[in-house]
CSV table of C-alpha atoms and ligand atoms in Angstrom, one decimal:
chain,number,residue,atom,x,y,z
I,1,MET,CA,149.9,27.0,-35.1
I,2,LYS,CA,153.0,25.0,-34.1
I,3,ILE,CA,154.8,22.0,-35.5
I,4,ASP,CA,154.0,19.3,-32.9
I,5,SER,CA,155.6,16.2,-34.3
I,6,ALA,CA,157.9,14.9,-37.1
I,7,GLU,CA,158.1,11.4,-38.3
I,8,ILE,CA,160.6,10.0,-40.9
I,9,ILE,CA,159.0,7.2,-42.9
I,10,VAL,CA,161.3,4.8,-45.0
I,11,THR,CA,159.4,2.5,-47.3
I,12,SER,CA,160.4,0.4,-50.3
I,13,PRO,CA,157.3,-0.6,-52.2
I,14,ASP,CA,159.1,-0.5,-55.5
I,15,ARG,CA,162.2,1.3,-54.6
I,16,ASN,CA,163.3,3.2,-51.4
I,17,PHE,CA,161.5,6.5,-50.5
I,18,VAL,CA,162.2,8.7,-47.6
I,19,THR,CA,159.2,10.9,-46.5
I,20,LEU,CA,159.1,13.5,-43.8
I,21,ARG,CA,155.6,13.7,-42.1
I,22,LEU,CA,155.1,16.8,-40.0
I,23,THR,CA,152.0,17.3,-37.8
I,24,THR,CA,150.8,20.5,-36.3
I,25,ASP,CA,149.0,21.1,-33.0
I,26,GLU,CA,145.9,21.7,-34.9
I,27,GLY,CA,146.1,18.2,-36.6
I,28,LEU,CA,147.2,19.2,-40.0
I,29,VAL,CA,149.7,16.8,-41.7
I,30,GLY,CA,152.4,17.9,-44.2
I,31,LEU,CA,154.4,15.4,-46.3
I,32,GLY,CA,157.9,16.1,-47.8
I,33,ASP,CA,160.0,14.0,-50.1
I,34,GLY,CA,163.7,13.5,-49.0
I,35,THR,CA,164.6,10.6,-51.2
I,36,LEU,CA,168.2,10.5,-52.4
I,37,ASN,CA,168.4,7.2,-54.0
I,38,GLY,CA,171.5,5.1,-53.3
I,39,ARG,CA,172.2,7.3,-50.2
I,40,GLU,CA,168.7,7.3,-48.5
I,41,LEU,CA,169.8,6.6,-45.0
I,42,ALA,CA,172.1,9.5,-45.0
I,43,VAL,CA,169.2,11.9,-45.4
I,44,VAL,CA,167.3,10.0,-42.7
I,45,ALA,CA,170.1,10.5,-40.2
I,46,TYR,CA,170.5,14.2,-41.3
I,47,LEU,CA,166.8,14.9,-40.8
I,48,LYS,CA,166.5,12.8,-37.5
I,49,GLU,CA,169.7,14.0,-35.8
I,50,HIS,CA,170.0,17.6,-37.1
I,51,VAL,CA,166.7,18.9,-38.5
I,52,VAL,CA,163.7,17.6,-36.5
I,53,PRO,CA,165.0,18.9,-33.2
I,54,LEU,CA,165.0,22.5,-34.8
I,55,LEU,CA,161.5,22.1,-36.1
I,56,ILE,CA,159.4,21.2,-33.1
I,57,GLY,CA,157.5,24.1,-31.8
I,58,ARG,CA,158.1,26.3,-34.9
I,59,ASP,CA,155.4,28.1,-36.8
I,60,PRO,CA,154.7,26.0,-39.9
I,61,ALA,CA,153.6,29.0,-41.8
I,62,ALA,CA,157.1,30.6,-41.8
I,63,ILE,CA,158.3,28.6,-44.9
I,64,GLU,CA,161.0,31.0,-46.0
I,65,ASP,CA,162.3,31.6,-42.6
I,66,THR,CA,162.6,27.9,-41.8
I,67,TRP,CA,164.3,27.3,-45.1
I,68,GLN,CA,166.9,30.1,-44.5
I,69,LEU,CA,167.4,28.8,-40.9
I,70,LEU,CA,168.1,25.3,-42.0
I,71,TYR,CA,170.3,26.4,-44.9
I,72,ARG,CA,172.3,29.1,-43.2
I,73,SER,CA,172.6,27.8,-39.7
I,74,ALA,CA,174.3,24.6,-40.8
I,75,TYR,CA,177.3,26.8,-41.9
I,76,TRP,CA,178.3,23.9,-44.3
I,77,ARG,CA,176.3,24.7,-47.4
I,78,ARG,CA,174.8,22.8,-50.3
I,79,GLY,CA,175.4,19.1,-51.0
I,80,PRO,CA,172.8,16.5,-52.1
I,81,VAL,CA,172.1,15.2,-48.5
I,82,THR,CA,171.6,18.6,-47.0
I,83,MET,CA,169.4,19.8,-49.8
I,84,ALA,CA,167.2,16.6,-49.9
I,85,ALA,CA,166.6,17.1,-46.1
I,86,ILE,CA,165.7,20.8,-46.5
I,87,ALA,CA,163.5,19.9,-49.5
I,88,ALA,CA,161.6,17.5,-47.4
I,89,VAL,CA,160.9,20.2,-44.7
I,90,ASP,CA,160.0,22.8,-47.4
I,91,MET,CA,157.5,20.5,-49.2
I,92,ALA,CA,155.9,19.4,-45.9
I,93,LEU,CA,155.4,23.1,-44.9
I,94,TRP,CA,154.0,24.0,-48.3
I,95,ASP,CA,151.6,21.0,-47.9
I,96,ILE,CA,150.4,22.3,-44.5
I,97,LYS,CA,150.0,25.8,-45.8
I,98,GLY,CA,147.8,24.6,-48.7
I,99,LYS,CA,145.8,22.4,-46.3
I,100,ALA,CA,145.3,25.4,-43.9
I,101,ALA,CA,144.2,27.6,-46.9
I,102,GLY,CA,142.0,24.7,-48.2
I,103,MET,CA,143.7,25.2,-51.6
I,104,PRO,CA,145.8,23.1,-53.9
I,105,LEU,CA,149.4,24.3,-53.8
I,106,TYR,CA,149.4,25.7,-57.4
I,107,GLN,CA,146.8,28.3,-56.3
I,108,LEU,CA,149.3,29.6,-53.6
I,109,LEU,CA,152.0,29.8,-56.3
I,110,GLY,CA,149.9,32.1,-58.5
I,111,GLY,CA,147.2,29.8,-59.9
I,112,ALA,CA,147.1,27.6,-63.0
I,113,SER,CA,148.9,29.0,-66.1
I,114,ARG,CA,147.6,26.1,-68.3
I,115,LYS,CA,145.1,23.2,-68.3
I,116,GLY,CA,147.8,20.5,-67.9
I,117,LEU,CA,151.5,19.7,-68.3
I,118,MET,CA,152.9,18.0,-71.4
I,119,ALA,CA,154.5,14.8,-70.1
I,120,TYR,CA,157.2,12.9,-71.9
I,121,GLY,CA,157.5,9.1,-71.6
I,122,HIS,CA,160.6,6.9,-71.7
I,123,ALA,CA,160.6,4.8,-74.9
I,124,SER,CA,163.6,2.6,-75.4
I,125,GLY,CA,164.8,-0.5,-77.4
I,126,LYS,CA,167.9,-2.4,-77.8
I,127,ASP,CA,167.4,-2.2,-81.6
I,128,LEU,CA,165.1,-0.3,-83.9
I,129,PRO,CA,162.1,-2.7,-84.1
I,130,GLU,CA,162.0,-2.8,-80.3
I,131,LEU,CA,162.4,0.9,-80.0
I,132,PHE,CA,159.6,1.5,-82.6
I,133,ASP,CA,157.3,-0.8,-80.5
I,134,SER,CA,158.1,1.1,-77.4
I,135,ILE,CA,157.4,4.4,-79.0
I,136,ARG,CA,154.1,3.2,-80.3
I,137,LYS,CA,153.2,2.0,-76.9
I,138,TYR,CA,153.8,5.4,-75.3
I,139,LEU,CA,151.8,7.1,-78.1
I,140,ALA,CA,149.0,4.7,-77.4
I,141,LEU,CA,149.0,5.7,-73.8
I,142,GLY,CA,148.4,9.4,-74.9
I,143,TYR,CA,152.0,10.8,-74.5
I,144,ARG,CA,152.6,13.8,-76.7
I,145,ALA,CA,156.4,13.7,-76.4
I,146,ILE,CA,158.9,10.8,-76.2
I,147,ARG,CA,162.3,10.3,-74.9
I,148,VAL,CA,164.3,8.0,-77.1
I,149,GLN,CA,167.1,5.8,-75.8
I,150,THR,CA,168.7,3.1,-77.8
I,151,GLY,CA,171.0,0.2,-77.4
I,152,VAL,CA,174.4,0.5,-79.0
I,153,PRO,CA,175.8,-2.5,-81.0
I,154,GLY,CA,178.6,-4.0,-79.1
I,155,LEU,CA,177.5,-2.7,-75.7
I,156,HIS,CA,175.5,-5.2,-73.6
I,157,ALA,CA,174.1,-3.0,-70.9
I,158,ILE,CA,173.6,0.8,-71.1
I,159,TYR,CA,171.5,3.4,-69.4
I,160,GLY,CA,167.8,3.8,-70.1
I,161,ILE,CA,167.1,0.5,-72.1
I,162,ALA,CA,164.2,-1.7,-70.8
I,163,SER,CA,165.0,-5.0,-72.3
I,164,GLN,CA,168.8,-5.4,-72.5
I,165,GLU,CA,170.4,-8.5,-71.4
I,166,GLY,CA,172.8,-9.0,-68.5
I,167,LEU,CA,170.7,-6.9,-66.0
I,168,PRO,CA,168.4,-8.9,-63.9
I,169,GLY,CA,165.9,-5.9,-63.2
I,170,ASN,CA,165.6,-4.9,-66.9
I,171,LYS,CA,163.3,-7.5,-68.5
I,172,GLY,CA,160.2,-5.4,-68.0
I,173,ARG,CA,158.5,-2.7,-70.0
I,174,ARG,CA,160.8,0.1,-68.8
I,175,TYR,CA,164.3,0.3,-67.3
I,176,ASP,CA,164.3,0.1,-63.8
I,177,TYR,CA,166.7,0.4,-60.9
I,178,GLU,CA,164.4,-1.3,-58.2
I,179,PRO,CA,166.2,-2.7,-55.1
I,180,ALA,CA,164.4,-6.1,-55.2
I,181,GLN,CA,166.0,-6.8,-58.6
I,182,ARG,CA,169.2,-5.0,-58.3
I,183,GLY,CA,170.8,-6.5,-55.2
I,184,ALA,CA,173.0,-4.9,-52.6
I,185,LEU,CA,176.0,-4.1,-54.8
I,186,PRO,CA,176.1,-1.6,-57.7
I,187,ALA,CA,175.7,-3.3,-61.1
I,188,GLN,CA,178.4,-2.6,-63.7
I,189,GLU,CA,177.5,-1.4,-67.2
I,190,ASP,CA,179.7,-0.9,-70.2
I,191,TRP,CA,180.3,2.1,-72.3
I,192,ASP,CA,182.1,3.3,-75.4
I,193,THR,CA,181.5,6.8,-76.5
I,194,ARG,CA,182.7,6.5,-80.1
I,195,ALA,CA,180.4,3.5,-80.7
I,196,TYR,CA,177.5,5.7,-79.3
I,197,LEU,CA,178.3,8.6,-81.5
I,198,ARG,CA,178.4,6.5,-84.6
I,199,HIS,CA,175.1,4.9,-83.8
I,200,VAL,CA,172.7,7.5,-82.3
I,201,PRO,CA,172.2,9.9,-85.3
I,202,GLY,CA,171.0,6.9,-87.5
I,203,VAL,CA,168.5,6.0,-84.9
I,204,PHE,CA,167.0,9.4,-84.8
I,205,GLU,CA,166.9,9.5,-88.6
I,206,ALA,CA,165.0,6.2,-88.6
I,207,VAL,CA,162.6,7.4,-85.8
I,208,ARG,CA,161.8,10.6,-87.7
I,209,ALA,CA,161.3,8.7,-90.9
I,210,GLU,CA,158.8,6.4,-89.1
I,211,PHE,CA,157.0,8.9,-86.9
I,212,GLY,CA,157.2,12.1,-88.7
I,213,ALA,CA,158.4,15.6,-88.1
I,214,GLU,CA,155.9,16.8,-85.5
I,215,LEU,CA,156.5,14.4,-82.4
I,216,PRO,CA,158.7,16.1,-79.9
I,217,LEU,CA,161.7,13.9,-79.2
I,218,LEU,CA,164.1,14.0,-76.4
I,219,HIS,CA,167.4,12.2,-75.7
I,220,ASP,CA,169.4,11.8,-72.4
I,221,ALA,CA,173.1,11.3,-73.0
I,222,HIS,CA,173.6,10.8,-69.1
I,223,HIS,CA,176.8,12.8,-68.5
I,224,ARG,CA,179.1,10.6,-70.7
I,225,MET,CA,180.6,12.9,-73.3
I,226,THR,CA,183.5,15.4,-73.4
I,227,PRO,CA,182.6,18.9,-74.5
I,228,ILE,CA,183.7,18.4,-78.1
I,229,GLN,CA,182.0,15.0,-78.3
I,230,ALA,CA,178.8,16.6,-77.1
I,231,ALA,CA,179.1,19.4,-79.6
I,232,LYS,CA,179.5,16.9,-82.3
I,233,LEU,CA,176.5,14.9,-81.3
I,234,GLY,CA,174.4,18.1,-81.0
I,235,ARG,CA,175.4,19.1,-84.4
I,236,ALA,CA,174.8,15.6,-85.9
I,237,LEU,CA,171.3,15.5,-84.4
I,238,GLU,CA,170.2,19.0,-85.7
I,239,PRO,CA,168.4,17.6,-88.8
I,240,TYR,CA,166.1,15.6,-86.4
I,241,ASP,CA,165.0,18.5,-84.5
I,242,LEU,CA,165.3,17.4,-80.9
I,243,PHE,CA,163.0,19.0,-78.2
I,244,TRP,CA,166.2,18.6,-76.0
I,245,LEU,CA,169.5,16.8,-75.6
I,246,GLU,CA,170.0,16.1,-71.8
I,247,ASP,CA,173.1,16.0,-69.7
I,248,CYS,CA,175.4,16.0,-72.7
I,249,THR,CA,178.5,16.5,-70.4
I,250,PRO,CA,179.0,15.9,-66.6
I,251,ALA,CA,177.5,18.8,-64.7
I,252,GLU,CA,180.6,19.7,-62.7
I,253,ASN,CA,182.3,21.4,-65.7
I,254,GLN,CA,179.9,24.1,-66.4
I,255,GLU,CA,182.3,25.9,-68.8
I,256,ALA,CA,181.7,22.8,-71.1
I,257,LEU,CA,178.4,24.1,-72.1
I,258,ARG,CA,180.0,27.3,-73.5
I,259,LEU,CA,181.9,25.1,-75.9
I,260,VAL,CA,178.9,22.9,-76.7
I,261,ARG,CA,176.8,26.0,-77.4
I,262,GLN,CA,179.3,27.4,-79.9
I,263,HIS,CA,178.8,24.4,-82.1
I,264,THR,CA,175.2,23.4,-82.1
I,265,ILE,CA,171.7,24.7,-82.0
I,266,THR,CA,170.3,21.5,-80.5
I,267,PRO,CA,168.5,22.7,-77.3
I,268,LEU,CA,170.2,21.6,-74.1
I,269,ALA,CA,168.7,20.5,-70.8
I,270,ILE,CA,170.8,20.0,-67.7
I,271,GLY,CA,170.5,20.0,-63.9
I,272,GLU,CA,169.0,16.8,-62.5
I,273,VAL,CA,172.1,16.4,-60.2
I,274,PHE,CA,172.3,20.1,-59.2
I,275,ASN,CA,171.2,20.9,-55.7
I,276,THR,CA,171.0,24.6,-55.3
I,277,ALA,CA,169.9,27.6,-57.5
I,278,TRP,CA,173.5,28.7,-57.5
I,279,ASP,CA,174.4,25.7,-59.7
I,280,PHE,CA,172.2,27.2,-62.5
I,281,ARG,CA,173.4,30.8,-62.2
I,282,THR,CA,176.0,31.0,-64.9
I,283,LEU,CA,174.2,28.6,-67.1
I,284,ILE,CA,171.1,30.7,-67.1
I,285,GLN,CA,172.8,34.1,-67.2
I,286,GLU,CA,174.9,33.2,-70.2
I,287,GLN,CA,172.0,31.4,-71.8
I,288,LEU,CA,173.9,28.2,-72.1
I,289,ILE,CA,170.9,25.9,-71.5
I,290,ASP,CA,167.3,25.9,-72.6
I,291,TYR,CA,165.6,23.8,-70.0
I,292,VAL,CA,166.1,23.5,-66.2
I,293,ARG,CA,166.2,19.8,-65.2
I,294,ALA,CA,166.0,20.3,-61.4
I,295,SER,CA,163.6,18.3,-59.2
I,296,ALA,CA,162.0,19.8,-56.0
I,297,THR,CA,163.4,16.8,-54.0
I,298,HIS,CA,167.1,17.2,-54.8
I,299,PHE,CA,167.0,21.0,-55.0
I,300,GLY,CA,165.9,22.1,-51.5
I,301,GLY,CA,162.2,21.9,-52.3
I,302,ILE,CA,159.4,24.0,-53.8
I,303,SER,CA,160.7,27.5,-52.7
I,304,PRO,CA,163.9,27.4,-54.6
I,305,LEU,CA,162.4,25.6,-57.6
I,306,LYS,CA,159.9,28.5,-58.0
I,307,LYS,CA,162.7,31.1,-57.5
I,308,ILE,CA,165.0,29.5,-60.2
I,309,MET,CA,162.2,29.3,-62.6
I,310,ASP,CA,161.4,33.0,-62.1
I,311,PHE,CA,165.1,33.8,-62.8
I,312,ALA,CA,165.1,31.5,-65.9
I,313,ALA,CA,162.1,33.3,-67.1
I,314,LEU,CA,164.0,36.5,-67.6
I,315,TYR,CA,166.1,34.5,-70.2
I,316,GLN,CA,163.3,32.6,-71.9
I,317,ILE,CA,164.5,29.4,-70.3
I,318,LYS,CA,161.9,26.8,-69.5
I,319,SER,CA,161.3,24.0,-67.0
I,320,GLY,CA,162.0,20.3,-67.7
I,321,PHE,CA,161.7,19.0,-64.1
I,322,HIS,CA,163.4,15.7,-63.3
I,323,GLY,CA,160.6,13.1,-62.7
I,324,PRO,CA,162.0,9.6,-62.7
I,325,THR,CA,160.6,7.0,-60.2
I,326,ASP,CA,163.4,7.8,-57.8
I,327,VAL,CA,161.4,11.0,-56.9
I,328,SER,CA,158.5,9.9,-54.7
I,329,PRO,CA,154.9,10.8,-55.6
I,330,VAL,CA,155.3,13.6,-52.9
I,331,GLY,CA,158.2,15.1,-54.7
I,332,PHE,CA,156.5,14.5,-58.1
I,333,ALA,CA,153.4,16.4,-56.9
I,334,ALA,CA,155.5,19.3,-55.8
I,335,GLN,CA,156.9,19.7,-59.3
I,336,LEU,CA,153.5,19.4,-60.8
I,337,HIS,CA,152.2,22.3,-58.8
I,338,VAL,CA,155.1,24.4,-59.6
I,339,GLY,CA,154.9,23.5,-63.3
I,340,LEU,CA,151.2,24.3,-63.5
I,341,ALA,CA,151.8,27.7,-61.9
I,342,ILE,CA,154.8,29.1,-63.7
I,343,HIS,CA,154.6,30.8,-67.0
I,344,ASN,CA,157.8,29.3,-68.5
I,345,PHE,CA,156.8,25.6,-68.3
I,346,GLY,CA,158.5,23.4,-70.9
I,347,ALA,CA,157.9,19.6,-70.4
I,348,GLN,CA,157.5,17.2,-67.5
I,349,GLU,CA,159.3,14.0,-67.3
I,350,TYR,CA,156.8,11.2,-66.3
I,351,MET,CA,157.9,7.6,-65.4
I,352,GLU,CA,154.8,6.0,-63.9
I,353,HIS,CA,155.3,4.7,-60.3
I,354,GLY,CA,154.4,1.0,-59.8
I,355,ALA,CA,151.2,-0.3,-58.2
I,356,ARG,CA,152.7,-0.9,-54.8
I,357,THR,CA,154.0,2.6,-54.6
I,358,ASN,CA,150.7,4.0,-55.7
I,359,ARG,CA,149.0,2.1,-52.9
I,360,VAL,CA,151.4,3.6,-50.3
I,361,PHE,CA,151.1,7.1,-51.7
I,362,ARG,CA,147.5,7.9,-52.7
I,363,GLN,CA,147.5,10.8,-55.1
I,364,SER,CA,145.1,13.4,-56.5
I,365,MET,CA,147.3,13.7,-59.6
I,366,THR,CA,145.9,12.7,-63.1
I,367,PHE,CA,147.3,11.8,-66.4
I,368,LYS,CA,144.9,12.1,-69.4
I,369,ASP,CA,145.5,12.6,-73.1
I,370,GLY,CA,149.1,13.2,-72.4
I,371,TRP,CA,148.5,15.9,-69.9
I,372,LEU,CA,149.4,15.8,-66.2
I,373,HIS,CA,147.6,17.6,-63.6
I,374,PRO,CA,148.3,17.8,-59.8
I,375,GLY,CA,144.4,17.7,-58.9
I,376,ASP,CA,142.6,20.0,-56.7
I,377,ALA,CA,142.9,18.5,-53.2
I,378,PRO,CA,144.3,21.0,-50.7
I,379,GLY,CA,148.1,21.1,-50.4
I,380,LEU,CA,150.2,18.7,-52.4
I,381,GLY,CA,147.4,16.2,-52.9
I,382,VAL,CA,149.2,13.1,-51.6
I,383,GLU,CA,148.3,10.9,-48.6
I,384,LEU,CA,150.7,8.4,-47.2
I,385,ASP,CA,149.1,5.1,-45.9
I,386,ARG,CA,151.5,4.3,-43.0
I,387,ASP,CA,150.3,0.7,-42.6
I,388,GLU,CA,150.9,0.0,-46.3
I,389,ALA,CA,154.3,1.7,-46.1
I,390,GLY,CA,155.3,-0.5,-43.1
I,391,GLN,CA,154.9,-3.6,-45.2
I,392,TYR,CA,158.0,-2.6,-47.4
I,393,PRO,CA,161.1,-2.3,-45.3
I,394,TYR,CA,164.2,-0.5,-46.7
I,395,ALA,CA,166.5,-2.5,-48.9
I,396,THR,CA,170.0,-1.4,-49.8
I,397,ALA,CA,170.2,-0.3,-53.4
I,398,TYR,CA,172.7,1.3,-55.5
I,399,LEU,CA,172.7,3.0,-59.0
I,400,PRO,CA,174.8,1.1,-61.6
I,401,TYR,CA,178.3,2.4,-62.7
I,402,ASN,CA,180.2,2.2,-65.9
I,403,ARG,CA,183.5,0.7,-67.1
I,404,LEU,CA,185.2,1.2,-70.4
I,405,ALA,CA,186.6,-1.8,-72.3
I,406,ASP,CA,190.0,-1.4,-70.7
I,407,GLY,CA,188.4,-1.3,-67.2
I,408,THR,CA,188.5,2.4,-66.7
I,409,VAL,CA,185.6,3.7,-64.5
I,410,HIS,CA,183.4,6.0,-66.5
I,411,ASP,CA,180.5,8.4,-65.7
I,412,TRP,CA,177.2,6.7,-65.5
Y,501,CS2,C1,167.5,10.1,-65.6
Y,501,CS2,C2,167.3,9.3,-64.4
Y,501,CS2,O1,165.3,10.6,-65.6
Y,501,CS2,C3,166.3,11.0,-66.1
Y,501,CS2,O2,166.5,11.7,-67.0
Y,501,CS2,O3,168.6,10.7,-65.9
Y,501,CS2,O4,166.7,8.1,-64.8
Y,501,CS2,C4,168.5,9.0,-63.6
Y,501,CS2,O5,169.3,8.0,-64.2
Y,501,CS2,C5,168.1,8.7,-62.2
Y,501,CS2,O6,167.4,9.6,-61.7
Y,501,CS2,C6,169.1,8.2,-61.4
Y,501,CS2,O7,168.6,7.7,-60.2
Y,502,MG,MG1,168.5,12.4,-67.0
């Protein structure tokens, strides 16, 4: 079998998605997600100009060889654009392999290790009553684990809150960075770490008092604290028994996690902005984290995701793959297959895609009683409707950024 043609499809049903569609001379189609939100067209150019010409005529079965060729022959290694492009190819080839075998991908990765994946939903509120309503809504939808994000008095717009004022796109039932509402320039949000640190422990105390000890609770600090601030928050949250504290410090400074770890037993999750397995090496070997937050899409695909989880398993570190709506249904399916197959699954983030996105990408995936399952269609289990995709042209969209009260730019 040979790769016969490659098409790069950009569509923006709810937000922008970049999909690579490979076709073989036997008519098999493979899909791969190369969405790098805020920088989508850089991946499109990388694929179109530098990757597709290498793929035509190659054997689609040679997944590892193709991955190594794309990674090593570029000479310039790593980086989110390169790794999203390689991810798209890797996923499309696994999709083809599954279809050629007539098996869902998880079977090729070793078969199911569980009946479904525990998903966590994104509850948020600008104050406690709104947060409690939001948690109840996610529990009613069947979720068995809840991420808790809260407004902070004095800050008018911060990450992860669905209903805060000042952001045109944030009136809905979840926070949302969709292009139609965001406009062409990055929105500015505000930040004050000391105000946040004063407020958050009380919120978790109230949530535990209302919802009991059993419910797994998660929190995303979104890269905003210094190491000692993160250590302080981790310690302050210990009585509320978090499932994980995510991205407590910016990922570039990996030594920071040593300092945080010395001071707190709150479990730590990190890695949604990492793009290679090497980014996790020290953190895993030194057991500085508890959950790997990589996504297949931003991490070079299914092949490296499976490898890093096998490495993490040696240290009892589990998965917590990054599953926001900026990962397309193709990339999300890739994670579900890996999560179902590996032994060291932890939790799967799940932000449901919008109705338009679900019409463009038809999926075999199911969500029932809090469990996600990738379905049993051969390959990834996602079909892309090209006519539907064509109705939603690309729209420039950026993620927001932060400024402190004095005007200083801060991590978002
Ligand atoms: C987040 C994301 O899902 C998460 O944990 O940190 O919502 C993140 O903000 C987005 O992926 C950025 O596009
Ligand atoms: Mg996050």
